Coordinates of C-alpha atoms in Angstrom, one line a residue:
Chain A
X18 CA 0.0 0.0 0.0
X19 CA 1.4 3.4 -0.9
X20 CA 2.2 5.2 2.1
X21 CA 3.4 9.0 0.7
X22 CA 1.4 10.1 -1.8
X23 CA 2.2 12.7 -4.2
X24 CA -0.3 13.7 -6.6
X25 CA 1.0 16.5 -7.9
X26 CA 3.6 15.1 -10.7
X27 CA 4.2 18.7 -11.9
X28 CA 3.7 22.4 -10.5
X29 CA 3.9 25.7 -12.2
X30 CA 4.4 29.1 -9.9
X31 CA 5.2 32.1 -10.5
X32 CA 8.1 34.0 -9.0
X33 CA 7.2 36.0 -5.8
X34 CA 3.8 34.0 -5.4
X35 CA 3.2 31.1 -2.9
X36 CA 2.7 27.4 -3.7
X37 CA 1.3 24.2 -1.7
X38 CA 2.9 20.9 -2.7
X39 CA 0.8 18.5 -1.2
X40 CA 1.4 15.4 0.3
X41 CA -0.6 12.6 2.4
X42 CA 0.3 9.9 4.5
X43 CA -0.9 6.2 5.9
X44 CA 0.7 5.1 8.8
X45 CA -1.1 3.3 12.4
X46 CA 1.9 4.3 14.3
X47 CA 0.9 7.1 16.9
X48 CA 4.5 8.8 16.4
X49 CA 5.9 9.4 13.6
X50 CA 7.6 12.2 11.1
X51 CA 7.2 13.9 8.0
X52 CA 10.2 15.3 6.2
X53 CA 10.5 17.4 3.3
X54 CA 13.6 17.7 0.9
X55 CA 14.4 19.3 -2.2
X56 CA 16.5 17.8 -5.1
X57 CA 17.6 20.6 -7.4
X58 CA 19.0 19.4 -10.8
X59 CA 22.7 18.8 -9.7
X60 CA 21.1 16.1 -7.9
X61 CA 21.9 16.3 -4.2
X62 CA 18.5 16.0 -1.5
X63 CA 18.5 18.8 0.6
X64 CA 16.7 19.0 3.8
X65 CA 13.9 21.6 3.8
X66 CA 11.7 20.8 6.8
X67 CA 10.6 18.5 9.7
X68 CA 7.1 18.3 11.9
X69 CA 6.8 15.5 14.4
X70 CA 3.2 13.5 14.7
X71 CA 3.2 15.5 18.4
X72 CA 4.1 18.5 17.8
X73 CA 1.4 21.5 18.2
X74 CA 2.1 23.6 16.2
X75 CA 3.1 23.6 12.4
X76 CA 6.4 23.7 11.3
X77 CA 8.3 27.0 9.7
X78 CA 12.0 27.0 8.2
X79 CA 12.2 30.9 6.3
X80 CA 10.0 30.6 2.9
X81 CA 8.9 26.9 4.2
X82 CA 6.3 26.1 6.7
X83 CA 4.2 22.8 6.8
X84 CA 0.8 22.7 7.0
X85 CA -0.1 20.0 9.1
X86 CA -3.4 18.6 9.1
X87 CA -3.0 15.0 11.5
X88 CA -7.3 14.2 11.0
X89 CA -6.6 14.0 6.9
X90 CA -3.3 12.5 7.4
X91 CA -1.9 15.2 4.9
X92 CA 1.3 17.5 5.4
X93 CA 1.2 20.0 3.0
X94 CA 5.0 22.2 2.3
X95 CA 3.9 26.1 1.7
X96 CA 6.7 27.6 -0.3
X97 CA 6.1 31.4 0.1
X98 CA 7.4 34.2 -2.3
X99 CA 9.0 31.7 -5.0
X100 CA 12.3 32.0 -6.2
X101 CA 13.7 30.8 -9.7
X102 CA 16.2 28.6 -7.2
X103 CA 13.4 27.3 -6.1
X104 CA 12.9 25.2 -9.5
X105 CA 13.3 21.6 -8.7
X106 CA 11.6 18.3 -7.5
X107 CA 10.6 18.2 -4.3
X108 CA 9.8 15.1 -1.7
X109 CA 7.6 14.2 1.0
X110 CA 8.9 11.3 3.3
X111 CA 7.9 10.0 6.5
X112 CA 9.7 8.1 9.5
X113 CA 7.6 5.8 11.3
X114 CA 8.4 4.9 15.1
X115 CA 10.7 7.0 17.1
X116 CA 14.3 8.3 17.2
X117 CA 16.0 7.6 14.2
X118 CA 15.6 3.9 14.5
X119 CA 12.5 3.4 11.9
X120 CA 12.1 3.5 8.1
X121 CA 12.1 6.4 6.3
X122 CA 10.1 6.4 3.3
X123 CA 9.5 9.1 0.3
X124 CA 7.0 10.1 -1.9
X125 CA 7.3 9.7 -6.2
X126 CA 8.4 13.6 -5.8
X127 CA 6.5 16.9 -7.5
X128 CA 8.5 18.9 -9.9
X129 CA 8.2 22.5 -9.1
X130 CA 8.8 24.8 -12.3
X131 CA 9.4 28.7 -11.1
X132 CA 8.3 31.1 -13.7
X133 CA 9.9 34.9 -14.5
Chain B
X28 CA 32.4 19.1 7.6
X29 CA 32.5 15.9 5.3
X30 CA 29.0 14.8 6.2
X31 CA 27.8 12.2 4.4
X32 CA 30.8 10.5 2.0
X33 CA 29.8 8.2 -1.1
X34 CA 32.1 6.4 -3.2
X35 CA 32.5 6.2 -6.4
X36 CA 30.3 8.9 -7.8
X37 CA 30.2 7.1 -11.2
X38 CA 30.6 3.8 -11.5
X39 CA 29.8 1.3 -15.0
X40 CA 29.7 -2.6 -14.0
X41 CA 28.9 -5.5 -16.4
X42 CA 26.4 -7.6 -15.9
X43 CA 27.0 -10.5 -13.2
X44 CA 29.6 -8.0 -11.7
X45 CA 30.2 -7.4 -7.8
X46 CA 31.1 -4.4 -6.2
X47 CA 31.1 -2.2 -2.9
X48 CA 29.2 1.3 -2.3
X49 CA 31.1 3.0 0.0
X50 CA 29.1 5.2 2.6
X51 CA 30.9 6.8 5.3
X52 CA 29.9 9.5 8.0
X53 CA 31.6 11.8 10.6
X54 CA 28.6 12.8 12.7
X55 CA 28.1 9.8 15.1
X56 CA 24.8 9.0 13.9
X57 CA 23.3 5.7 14.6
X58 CA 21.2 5.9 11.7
X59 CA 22.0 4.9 8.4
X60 CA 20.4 3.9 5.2
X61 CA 20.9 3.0 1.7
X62 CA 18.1 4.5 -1.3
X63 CA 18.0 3.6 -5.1
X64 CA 16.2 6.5 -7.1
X65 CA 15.5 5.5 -10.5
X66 CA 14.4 8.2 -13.5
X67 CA 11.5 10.2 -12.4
X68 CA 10.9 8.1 -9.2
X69 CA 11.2 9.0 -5.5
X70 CA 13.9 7.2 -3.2
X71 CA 13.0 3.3 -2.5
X72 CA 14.5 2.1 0.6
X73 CA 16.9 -0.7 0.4
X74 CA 18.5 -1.5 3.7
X75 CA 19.1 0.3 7.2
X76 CA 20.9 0.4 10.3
X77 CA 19.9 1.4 13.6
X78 CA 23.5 0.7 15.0
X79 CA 26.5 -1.2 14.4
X80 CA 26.2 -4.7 13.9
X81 CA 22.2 -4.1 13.3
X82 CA 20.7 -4.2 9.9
X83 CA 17.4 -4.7 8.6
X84 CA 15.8 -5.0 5.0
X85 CA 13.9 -1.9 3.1
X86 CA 11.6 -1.9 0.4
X87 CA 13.8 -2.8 -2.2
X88 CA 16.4 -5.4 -0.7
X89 CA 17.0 -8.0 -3.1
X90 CA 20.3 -8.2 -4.7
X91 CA 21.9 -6.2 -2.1
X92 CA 23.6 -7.1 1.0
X93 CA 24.8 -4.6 3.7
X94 CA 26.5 -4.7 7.1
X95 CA 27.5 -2.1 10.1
X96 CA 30.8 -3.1 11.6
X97 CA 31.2 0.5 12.9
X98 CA 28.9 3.4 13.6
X99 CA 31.0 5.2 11.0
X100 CA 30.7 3.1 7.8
X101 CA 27.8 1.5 5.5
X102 CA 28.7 -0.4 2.8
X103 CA 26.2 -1.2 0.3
X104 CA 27.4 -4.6 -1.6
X105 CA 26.2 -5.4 -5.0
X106 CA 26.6 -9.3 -5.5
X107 CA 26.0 -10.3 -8.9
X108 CA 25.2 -6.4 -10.6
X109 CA 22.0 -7.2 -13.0
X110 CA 20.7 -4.0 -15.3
X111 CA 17.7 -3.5 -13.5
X112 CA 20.6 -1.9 -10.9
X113 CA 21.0 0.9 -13.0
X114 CA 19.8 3.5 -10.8
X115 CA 21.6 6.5 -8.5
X116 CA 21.9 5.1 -5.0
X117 CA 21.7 7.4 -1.5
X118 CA 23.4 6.8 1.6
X119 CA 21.9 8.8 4.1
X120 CA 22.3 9.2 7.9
X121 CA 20.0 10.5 11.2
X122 CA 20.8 12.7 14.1
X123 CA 20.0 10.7 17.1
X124 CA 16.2 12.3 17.7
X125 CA 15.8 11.4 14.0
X126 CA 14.4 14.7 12.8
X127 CA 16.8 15.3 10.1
X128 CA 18.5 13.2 7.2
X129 CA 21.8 14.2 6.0
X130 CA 22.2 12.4 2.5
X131 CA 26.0 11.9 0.5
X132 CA 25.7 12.9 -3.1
X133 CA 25.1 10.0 -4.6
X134 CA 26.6 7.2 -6.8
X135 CA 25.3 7.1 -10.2
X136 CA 25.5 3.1 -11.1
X137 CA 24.8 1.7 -14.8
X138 CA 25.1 -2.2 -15.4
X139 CA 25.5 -2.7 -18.6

């Protein structure tokens, strides 16, 4: 069963407006986490953001936050004021169980496409 | 800061071939794992470690073998390379409250 879903395959913005990439999860585990990264063309996965399955309130990194939404199982990444750099393919992944000690799984990935 | 260190970066095998994917970190994380991320896909799990001399099986495991001799190092062994292989591979490790991932930059395999 898929557990990160992606269904966004592609996303058009344009530069200075906000996006939502969206992303929902299955998991029976009471604790868990939901990463994002970003993987710009040269390749290389870049940590964007984290929110833990306890945590209160949603996540914020700068341009990043989270939105968190734990009833619909979904965990959204809000990109605000869009930069060209900000061109690339992005991932949702989740960690089940605590600590670093559990799999940590990733979504097919949404390509993001910044516009001038 | 060396990170996460994956070698080679490139590597070409023929079919039936074995080889080693070296993984390495300098941040004392107990946490390491190996990813395969094929054209247009996300990253597939392969194997993980929660420590040394503990490993357990991904999504993807078959074909690979691992082990965790040290806290440091990760190999990912390749024991008869087969083209369905082809793929760039991930080592990536986890700070010890496992809120972060810190990945190497990746060996781009082709089994020809």
């Amino acid at each position: 069963a898929q557990k990160i879903t992606q269904t966004q395959p592609g996303m058009f913005v344009q530069e200075k407006e906000a996006v939502t990439l969206d992303c929902t999860y299955d998991t029976s585990d009471p604790s868990y986490g939901l990463f994002w990264y970003k993987q710009p063309s040269s390749g290389e996965m870049i940590f964007l953001i984290y929110q833990g399955s306890y945590d209160q309130q949603n996540a914020t990194e700068g341009r990043y936050s989270l939105n968190f939404q734990k009833a619909r199982k979904s965990a959204n990444l809000v990109i605000s004021a869009s930069q060209l750099g900000d061109s690339a393919m992005y991932f949702c992944a989740m960690r089940e169980g605590q600590g670093g000690g559990f799999k940590t799984i990733f979504g097919a990935g949404t390509r993001l496409f910044v516009k001038a | 800061n060396a990170g996460v260190t994956q070698t080679p970066k490139f590597q070409v095998l023929k079919t039936g071939q074995s080889m080693t994917l070296q993984c390495a970190q300098d941040m004392n994380h107990e946490y390491m794992s190996w990813y395969r991320q094929d054209p247009g896909m996300g990253l597939r799990l392969i194997h993980y470690s929660v420590g040394a001399g503990i490993t357990d099986q991904g999504e993807v495991p078959n074909g690979y073998n691992v082990s965790r001799s040290t806290t440091e190092d990760f190999p990912l062994r390749l024991l008869s390379a087969a083209p369905s292989q082809t793929s760039v591979y991930f080592c990536a490790s986890s700070t010890p409250q496992g809120t972060e991932a810190f990945f190497g930059q990746g060996t781009r395999l082709t089994v020809v």
